[in-house]
mmCIF file of C-alpha atoms and ligand atoms in Angstrom:
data_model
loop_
_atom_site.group_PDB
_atom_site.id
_atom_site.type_symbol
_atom_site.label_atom_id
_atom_site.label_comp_id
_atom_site.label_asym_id
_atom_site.label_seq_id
_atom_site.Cartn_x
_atom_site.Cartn_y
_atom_site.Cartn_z
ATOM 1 C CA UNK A 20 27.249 71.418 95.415
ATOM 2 C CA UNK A 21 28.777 70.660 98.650
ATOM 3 C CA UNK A 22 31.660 72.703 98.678
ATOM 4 C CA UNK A 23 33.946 69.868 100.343
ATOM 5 C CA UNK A 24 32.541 67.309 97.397
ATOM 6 C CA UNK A 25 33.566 69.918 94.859
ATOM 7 C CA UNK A 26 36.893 70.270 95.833
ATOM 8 C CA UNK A 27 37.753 66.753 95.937
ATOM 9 C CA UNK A 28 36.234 66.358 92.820
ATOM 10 C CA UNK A 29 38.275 69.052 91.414
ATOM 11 C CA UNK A 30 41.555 68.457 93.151
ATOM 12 C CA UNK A 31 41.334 64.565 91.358
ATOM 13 C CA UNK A 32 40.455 65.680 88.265
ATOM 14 C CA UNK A 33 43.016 68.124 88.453
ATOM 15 C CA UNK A 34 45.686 65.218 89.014
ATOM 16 C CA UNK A 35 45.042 64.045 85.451
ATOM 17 C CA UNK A 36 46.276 64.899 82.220
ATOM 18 C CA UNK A 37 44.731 66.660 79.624
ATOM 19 C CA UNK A 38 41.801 64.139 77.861
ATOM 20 C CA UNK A 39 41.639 66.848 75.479
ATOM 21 C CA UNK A 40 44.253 68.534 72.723
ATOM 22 C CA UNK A 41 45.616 71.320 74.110
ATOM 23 C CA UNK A 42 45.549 73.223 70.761
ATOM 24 C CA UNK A 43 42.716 71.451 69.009
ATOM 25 C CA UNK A 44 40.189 69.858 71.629
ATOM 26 C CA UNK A 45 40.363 66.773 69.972
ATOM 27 C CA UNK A 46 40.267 63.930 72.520
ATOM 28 C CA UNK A 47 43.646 62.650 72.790
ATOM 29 C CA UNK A 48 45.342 59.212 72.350
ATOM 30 C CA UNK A 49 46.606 57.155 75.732
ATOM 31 C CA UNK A 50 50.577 58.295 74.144
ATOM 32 C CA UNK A 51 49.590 62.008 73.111
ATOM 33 C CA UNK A 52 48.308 62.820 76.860
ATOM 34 C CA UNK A 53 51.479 63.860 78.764
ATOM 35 C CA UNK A 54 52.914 66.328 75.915
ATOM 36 C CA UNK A 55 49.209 67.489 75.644
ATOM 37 C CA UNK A 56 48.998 67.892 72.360
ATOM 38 C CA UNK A 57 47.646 65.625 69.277
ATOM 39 C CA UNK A 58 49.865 64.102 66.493
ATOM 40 C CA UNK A 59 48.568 66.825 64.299
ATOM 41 C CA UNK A 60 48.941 69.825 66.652
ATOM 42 C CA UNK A 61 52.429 69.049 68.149
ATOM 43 C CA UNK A 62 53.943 69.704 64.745
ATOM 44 C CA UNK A 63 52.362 72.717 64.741
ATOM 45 C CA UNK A 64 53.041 74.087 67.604
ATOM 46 C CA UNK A 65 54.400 77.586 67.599
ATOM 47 C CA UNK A 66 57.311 77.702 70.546
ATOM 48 C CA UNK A 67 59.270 80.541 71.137
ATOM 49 C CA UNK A 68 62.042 78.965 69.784
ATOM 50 C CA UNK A 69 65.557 79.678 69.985
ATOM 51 C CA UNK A 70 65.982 82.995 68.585
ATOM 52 C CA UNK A 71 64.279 85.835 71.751
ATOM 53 C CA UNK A 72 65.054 88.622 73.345
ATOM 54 C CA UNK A 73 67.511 88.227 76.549
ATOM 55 C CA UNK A 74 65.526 90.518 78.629
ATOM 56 C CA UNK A 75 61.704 89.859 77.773
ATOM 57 C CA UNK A 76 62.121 86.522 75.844
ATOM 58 C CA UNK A 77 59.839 87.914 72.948
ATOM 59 C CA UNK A 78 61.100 86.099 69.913
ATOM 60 C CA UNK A 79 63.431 88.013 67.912
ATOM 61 C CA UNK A 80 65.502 87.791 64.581
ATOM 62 C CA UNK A 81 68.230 85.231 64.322
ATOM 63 C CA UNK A 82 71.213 87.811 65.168
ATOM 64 C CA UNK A 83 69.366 89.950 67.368
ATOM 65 C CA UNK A 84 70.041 89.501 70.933
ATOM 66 C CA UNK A 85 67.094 91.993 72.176
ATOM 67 C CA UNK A 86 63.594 93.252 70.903
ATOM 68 C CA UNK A 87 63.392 96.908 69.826
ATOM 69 C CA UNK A 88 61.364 97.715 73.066
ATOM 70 C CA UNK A 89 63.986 96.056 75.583
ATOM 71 C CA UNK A 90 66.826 98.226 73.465
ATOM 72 C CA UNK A 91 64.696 101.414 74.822
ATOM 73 C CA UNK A 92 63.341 100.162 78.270
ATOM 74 C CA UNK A 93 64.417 99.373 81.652
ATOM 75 C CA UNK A 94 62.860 96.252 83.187
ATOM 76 C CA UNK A 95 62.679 95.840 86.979
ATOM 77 C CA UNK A 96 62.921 91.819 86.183
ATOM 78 C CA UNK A 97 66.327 90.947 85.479
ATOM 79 C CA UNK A 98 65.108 88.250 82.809
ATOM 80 C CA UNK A 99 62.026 86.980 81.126
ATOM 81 C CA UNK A 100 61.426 83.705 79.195
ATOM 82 C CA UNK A 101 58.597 82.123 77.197
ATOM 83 C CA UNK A 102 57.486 79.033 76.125
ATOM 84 C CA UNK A 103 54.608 79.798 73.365
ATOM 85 C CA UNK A 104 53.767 82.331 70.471
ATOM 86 C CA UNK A 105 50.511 83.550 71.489
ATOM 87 C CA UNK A 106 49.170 83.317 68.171
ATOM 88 C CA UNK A 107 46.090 80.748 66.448
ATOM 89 C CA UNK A 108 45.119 77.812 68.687
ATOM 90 C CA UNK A 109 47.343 78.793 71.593
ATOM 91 C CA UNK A 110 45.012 81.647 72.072
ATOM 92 C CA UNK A 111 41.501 79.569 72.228
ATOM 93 C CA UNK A 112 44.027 77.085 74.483
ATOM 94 C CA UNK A 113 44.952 80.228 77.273
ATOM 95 C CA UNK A 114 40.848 80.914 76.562
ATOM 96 C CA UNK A 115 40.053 77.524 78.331
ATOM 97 C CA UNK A 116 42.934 77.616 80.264
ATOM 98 C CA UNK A 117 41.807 80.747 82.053
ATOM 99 C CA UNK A 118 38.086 80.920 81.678
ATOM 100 C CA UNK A 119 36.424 77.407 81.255
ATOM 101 C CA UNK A 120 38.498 75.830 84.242
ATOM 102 C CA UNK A 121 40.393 73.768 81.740
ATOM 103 C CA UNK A 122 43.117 73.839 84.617
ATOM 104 C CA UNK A 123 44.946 70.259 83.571
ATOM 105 C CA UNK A 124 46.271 72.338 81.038
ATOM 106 C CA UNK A 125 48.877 73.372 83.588
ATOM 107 C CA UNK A 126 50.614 70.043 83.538
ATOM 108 C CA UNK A 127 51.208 70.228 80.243
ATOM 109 C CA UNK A 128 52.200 73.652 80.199
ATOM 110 C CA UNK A 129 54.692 72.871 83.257
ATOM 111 C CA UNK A 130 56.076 69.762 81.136
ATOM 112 C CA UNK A 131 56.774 72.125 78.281
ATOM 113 C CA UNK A 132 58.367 74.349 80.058
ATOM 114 C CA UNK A 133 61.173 71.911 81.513
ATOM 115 C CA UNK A 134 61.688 70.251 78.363
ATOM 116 C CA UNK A 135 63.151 73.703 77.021
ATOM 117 C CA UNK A 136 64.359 75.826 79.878
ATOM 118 C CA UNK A 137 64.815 72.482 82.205
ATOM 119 C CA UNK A 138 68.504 73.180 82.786
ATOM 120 C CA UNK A 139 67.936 76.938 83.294
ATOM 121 C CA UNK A 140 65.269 76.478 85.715
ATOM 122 C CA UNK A 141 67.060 73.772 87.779
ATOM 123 C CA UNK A 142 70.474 76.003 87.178
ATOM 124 C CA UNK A 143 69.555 78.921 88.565
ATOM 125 C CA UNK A 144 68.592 77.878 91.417
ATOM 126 C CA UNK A 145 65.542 79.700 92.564
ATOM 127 C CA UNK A 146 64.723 79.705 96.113
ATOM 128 C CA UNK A 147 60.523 80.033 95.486
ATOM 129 C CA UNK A 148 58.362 80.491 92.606
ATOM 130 C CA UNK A 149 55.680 83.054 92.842
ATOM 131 C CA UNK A 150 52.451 83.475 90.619
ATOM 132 C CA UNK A 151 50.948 87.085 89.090
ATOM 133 C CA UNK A 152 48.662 87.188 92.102
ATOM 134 C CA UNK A 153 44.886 88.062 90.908
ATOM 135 C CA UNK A 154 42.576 90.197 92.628
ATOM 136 C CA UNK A 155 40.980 88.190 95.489
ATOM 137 C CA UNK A 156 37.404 88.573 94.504
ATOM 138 C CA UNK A 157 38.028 88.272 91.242
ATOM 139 C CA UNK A 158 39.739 85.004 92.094
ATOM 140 C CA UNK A 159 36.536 83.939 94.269
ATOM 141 C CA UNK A 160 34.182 84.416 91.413
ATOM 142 C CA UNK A 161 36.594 82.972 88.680
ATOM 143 C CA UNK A 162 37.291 79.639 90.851
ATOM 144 C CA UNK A 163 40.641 80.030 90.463
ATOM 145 C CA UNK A 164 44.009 81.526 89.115
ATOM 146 C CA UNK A 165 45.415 80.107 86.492
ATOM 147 C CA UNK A 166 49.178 81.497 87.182
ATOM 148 C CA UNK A 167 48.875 79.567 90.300
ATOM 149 C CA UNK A 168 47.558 76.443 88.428
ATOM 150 C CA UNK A 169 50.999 76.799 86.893
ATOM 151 C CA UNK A 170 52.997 77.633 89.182
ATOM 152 C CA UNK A 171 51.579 74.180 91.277
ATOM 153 C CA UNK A 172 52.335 72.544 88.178
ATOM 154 C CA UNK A 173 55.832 73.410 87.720
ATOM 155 C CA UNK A 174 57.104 72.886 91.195
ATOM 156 C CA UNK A 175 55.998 69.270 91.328
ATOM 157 C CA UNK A 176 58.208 69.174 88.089
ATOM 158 C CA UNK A 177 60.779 71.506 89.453
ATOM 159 C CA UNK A 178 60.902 70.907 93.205
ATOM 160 C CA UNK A 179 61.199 74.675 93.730
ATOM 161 C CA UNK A 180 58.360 75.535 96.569
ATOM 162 C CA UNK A 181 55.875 78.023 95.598
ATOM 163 C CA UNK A 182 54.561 80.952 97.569
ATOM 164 C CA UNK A 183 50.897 82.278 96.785
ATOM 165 C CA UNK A 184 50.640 84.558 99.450
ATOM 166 C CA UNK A 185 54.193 86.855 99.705
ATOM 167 C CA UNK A 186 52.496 89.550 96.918
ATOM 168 C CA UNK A 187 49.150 90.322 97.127
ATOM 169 C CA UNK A 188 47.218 91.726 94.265
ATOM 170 C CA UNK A 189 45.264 94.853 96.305
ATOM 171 C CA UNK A 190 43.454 96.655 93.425
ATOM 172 C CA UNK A 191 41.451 94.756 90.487
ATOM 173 C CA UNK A 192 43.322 96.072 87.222
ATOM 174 C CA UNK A 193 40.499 95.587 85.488
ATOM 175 C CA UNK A 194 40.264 95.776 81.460
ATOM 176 C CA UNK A 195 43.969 96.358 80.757
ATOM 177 C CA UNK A 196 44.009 94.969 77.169
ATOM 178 C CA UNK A 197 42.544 98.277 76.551
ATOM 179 C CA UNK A 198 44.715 100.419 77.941
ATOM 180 C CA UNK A 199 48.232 101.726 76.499
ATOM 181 C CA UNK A 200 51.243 100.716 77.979
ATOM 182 C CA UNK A 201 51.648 104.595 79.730
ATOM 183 C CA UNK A 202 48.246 103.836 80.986
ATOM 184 C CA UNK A 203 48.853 100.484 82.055
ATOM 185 C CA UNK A 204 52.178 101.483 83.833
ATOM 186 C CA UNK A 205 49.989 104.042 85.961
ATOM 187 C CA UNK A 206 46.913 101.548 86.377
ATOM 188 C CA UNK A 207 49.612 99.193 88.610
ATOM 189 C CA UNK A 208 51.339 101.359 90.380
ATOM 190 C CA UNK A 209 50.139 100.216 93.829
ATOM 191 C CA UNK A 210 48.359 97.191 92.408
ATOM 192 C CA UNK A 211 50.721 94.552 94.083
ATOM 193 C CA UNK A 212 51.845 94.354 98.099
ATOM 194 C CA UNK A 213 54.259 92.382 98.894
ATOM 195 C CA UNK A 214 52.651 90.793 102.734
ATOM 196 C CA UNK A 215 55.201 88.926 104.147
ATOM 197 C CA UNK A 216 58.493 91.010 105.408
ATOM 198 C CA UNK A 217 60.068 88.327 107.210
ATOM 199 C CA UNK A 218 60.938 86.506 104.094
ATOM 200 C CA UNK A 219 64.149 85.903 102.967
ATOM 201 C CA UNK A 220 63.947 85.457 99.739
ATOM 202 C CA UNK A 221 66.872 86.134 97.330
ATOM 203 C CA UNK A 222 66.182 84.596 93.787
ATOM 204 C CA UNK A 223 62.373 84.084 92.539
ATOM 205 C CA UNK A 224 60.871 82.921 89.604
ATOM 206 C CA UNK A 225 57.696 84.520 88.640
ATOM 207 C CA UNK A 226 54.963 83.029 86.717
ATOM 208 C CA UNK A 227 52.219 84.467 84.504
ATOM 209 C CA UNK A 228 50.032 83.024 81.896
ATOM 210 C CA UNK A 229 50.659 85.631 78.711
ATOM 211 C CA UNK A 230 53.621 87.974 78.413
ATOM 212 C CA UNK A 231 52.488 90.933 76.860
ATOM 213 C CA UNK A 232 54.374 94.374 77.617
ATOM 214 C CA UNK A 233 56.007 93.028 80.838
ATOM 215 C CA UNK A 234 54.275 96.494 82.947
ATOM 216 C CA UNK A 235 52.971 93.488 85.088
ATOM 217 C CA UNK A 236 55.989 91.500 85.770
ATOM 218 C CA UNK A 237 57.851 94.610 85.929
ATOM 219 C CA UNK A 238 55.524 95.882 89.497
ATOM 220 C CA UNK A 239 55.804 92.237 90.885
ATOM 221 C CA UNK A 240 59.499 92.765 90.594
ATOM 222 C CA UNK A 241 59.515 95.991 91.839
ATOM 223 C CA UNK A 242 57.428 95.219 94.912
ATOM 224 C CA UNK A 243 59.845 92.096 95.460
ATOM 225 C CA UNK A 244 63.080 94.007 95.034
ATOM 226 C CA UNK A 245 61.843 96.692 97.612
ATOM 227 C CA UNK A 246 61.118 93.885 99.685
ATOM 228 C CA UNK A 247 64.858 93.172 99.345
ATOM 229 C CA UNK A 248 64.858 90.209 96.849
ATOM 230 C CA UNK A 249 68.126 90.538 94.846
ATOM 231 C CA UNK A 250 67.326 88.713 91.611
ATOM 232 C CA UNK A 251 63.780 88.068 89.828
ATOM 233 C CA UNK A 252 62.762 86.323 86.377
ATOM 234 C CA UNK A 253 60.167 85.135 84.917
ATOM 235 C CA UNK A 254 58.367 82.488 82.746
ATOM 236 C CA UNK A 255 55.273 82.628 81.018
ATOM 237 C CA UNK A 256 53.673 80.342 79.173
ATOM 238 C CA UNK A 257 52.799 82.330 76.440
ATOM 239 C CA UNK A 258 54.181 85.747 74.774
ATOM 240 C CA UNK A 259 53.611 88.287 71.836
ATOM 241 C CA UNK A 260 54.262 87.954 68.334
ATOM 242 C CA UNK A 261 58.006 89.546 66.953
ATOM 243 C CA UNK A 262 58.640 93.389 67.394
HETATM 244 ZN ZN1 ZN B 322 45.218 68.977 68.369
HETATM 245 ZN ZN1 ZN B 323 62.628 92.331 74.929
#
């Protein structure tokens, strides 16, 4: 196809809600379509919830006020939240959402995230929001990147301005689920470049799709406070199960 015809194709279809159930696939009544979810799903939902960890936002037990890993480790991101357990449906759901360019997912992902951290995200006052950056090529043959897809999402809700080009992802981590977090911590060292050194950024949100041991939000930070950016958190839409 044309490649001009595809991407107005896409970029409409993109404007639209989800037609399907986030969770379930089900096609989705005209009042279900802007929380994403069907009747049935959205009550089963697995948020975060109230009780995570203030550095990584991993959910936690009621009186804890950080996960056994933070209590150990340093983070080069001064805070972390989540909106979703990834756990059951939400994992088929970050499937599509990645791999089977089930992008409108973003909108509701972006509409989740204000209704819970709304006043943080509007409070703190972030100057840009950046996405996990992928790996060019990889982005060329995958169509697109679904952090970005996000991040798009959530500053038409936000009115913060994203930036997709100040880090660039320069070496294709490739496989990482299999490695161990030492492992992983070595694999991206270097991965991430931050391009731009004119900008003057002080506060920035960063967005990723699944938080998993942070190693990758951690080197986005790192690169970004080298670059001189004072403060940097982070929102994902998804994140592990309790530690
Ligand atoms: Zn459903
Ligand atoms: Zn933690």
């Amino acid at each position: 196809m044309n490649h001009i015809i595809k991407g107005i194709i896409d970029s409409s279809i993109d404007l639209l809600y989800p037609k399907h159930c986030v969770s379930c696939d089900k096609v989705l009544l005209k009042i279900e379509k802007e929380m994403g979810f069907c009747k049935a799903c959205a009550k089963k939902i697995k948020l975060v919830g109230p009780n995570y960890c203030m550095t990584c936002g991993v959910p936690v037990n009621e009186n804890e006020e950080y996960c056994s890993t933070c209590q150990n480790t340093k983070h080069y991101f001064d805070q972390t939240k989540a909106i979703f357990r990834y756990t059951g449906d939400m994992k088929d759901a970050m499937y599509r959402f990645k791999y089977a360019n089930r992008r409108c997912y973003g909108k509701t992902f972006a509409w989740h995230a204000m209704k819970i951290y709304g006043n943080w995200i509007k409070g703190m006052d972030f100057d840009v929001i950046i996405p996990v950056p992928m790996y060019e090529k990889k982005k060329r043959k995958r169509g697109y990147n679904q952090a970005e897809v996000f991040a798009k999402r959530l500053s038409e809700v936000s009115g913060i301005p994203v930036d997709n080009e100040v880090v660039r992802r320069k070496i294709d981590t490739v496989a990482m689920k299999q490695l161990n977090r030492l492992k992983r911590k070595k694999n991206l060292l270097k991965a991430f470049t931050m391009v731009k050194n004119d900008v003057q950024f002080r506060k920035v949100l960063i967005v990723d799709d699944i938080y998993t041991t942070g190693s990758t939000l951690d080197e986005v930070a790192r690169v970004l406070k080298d670059g001189g950016v004072k403060e940097v958190y982070g929102l994902c839409i998804c994140t592990g199960q309790l530690k």
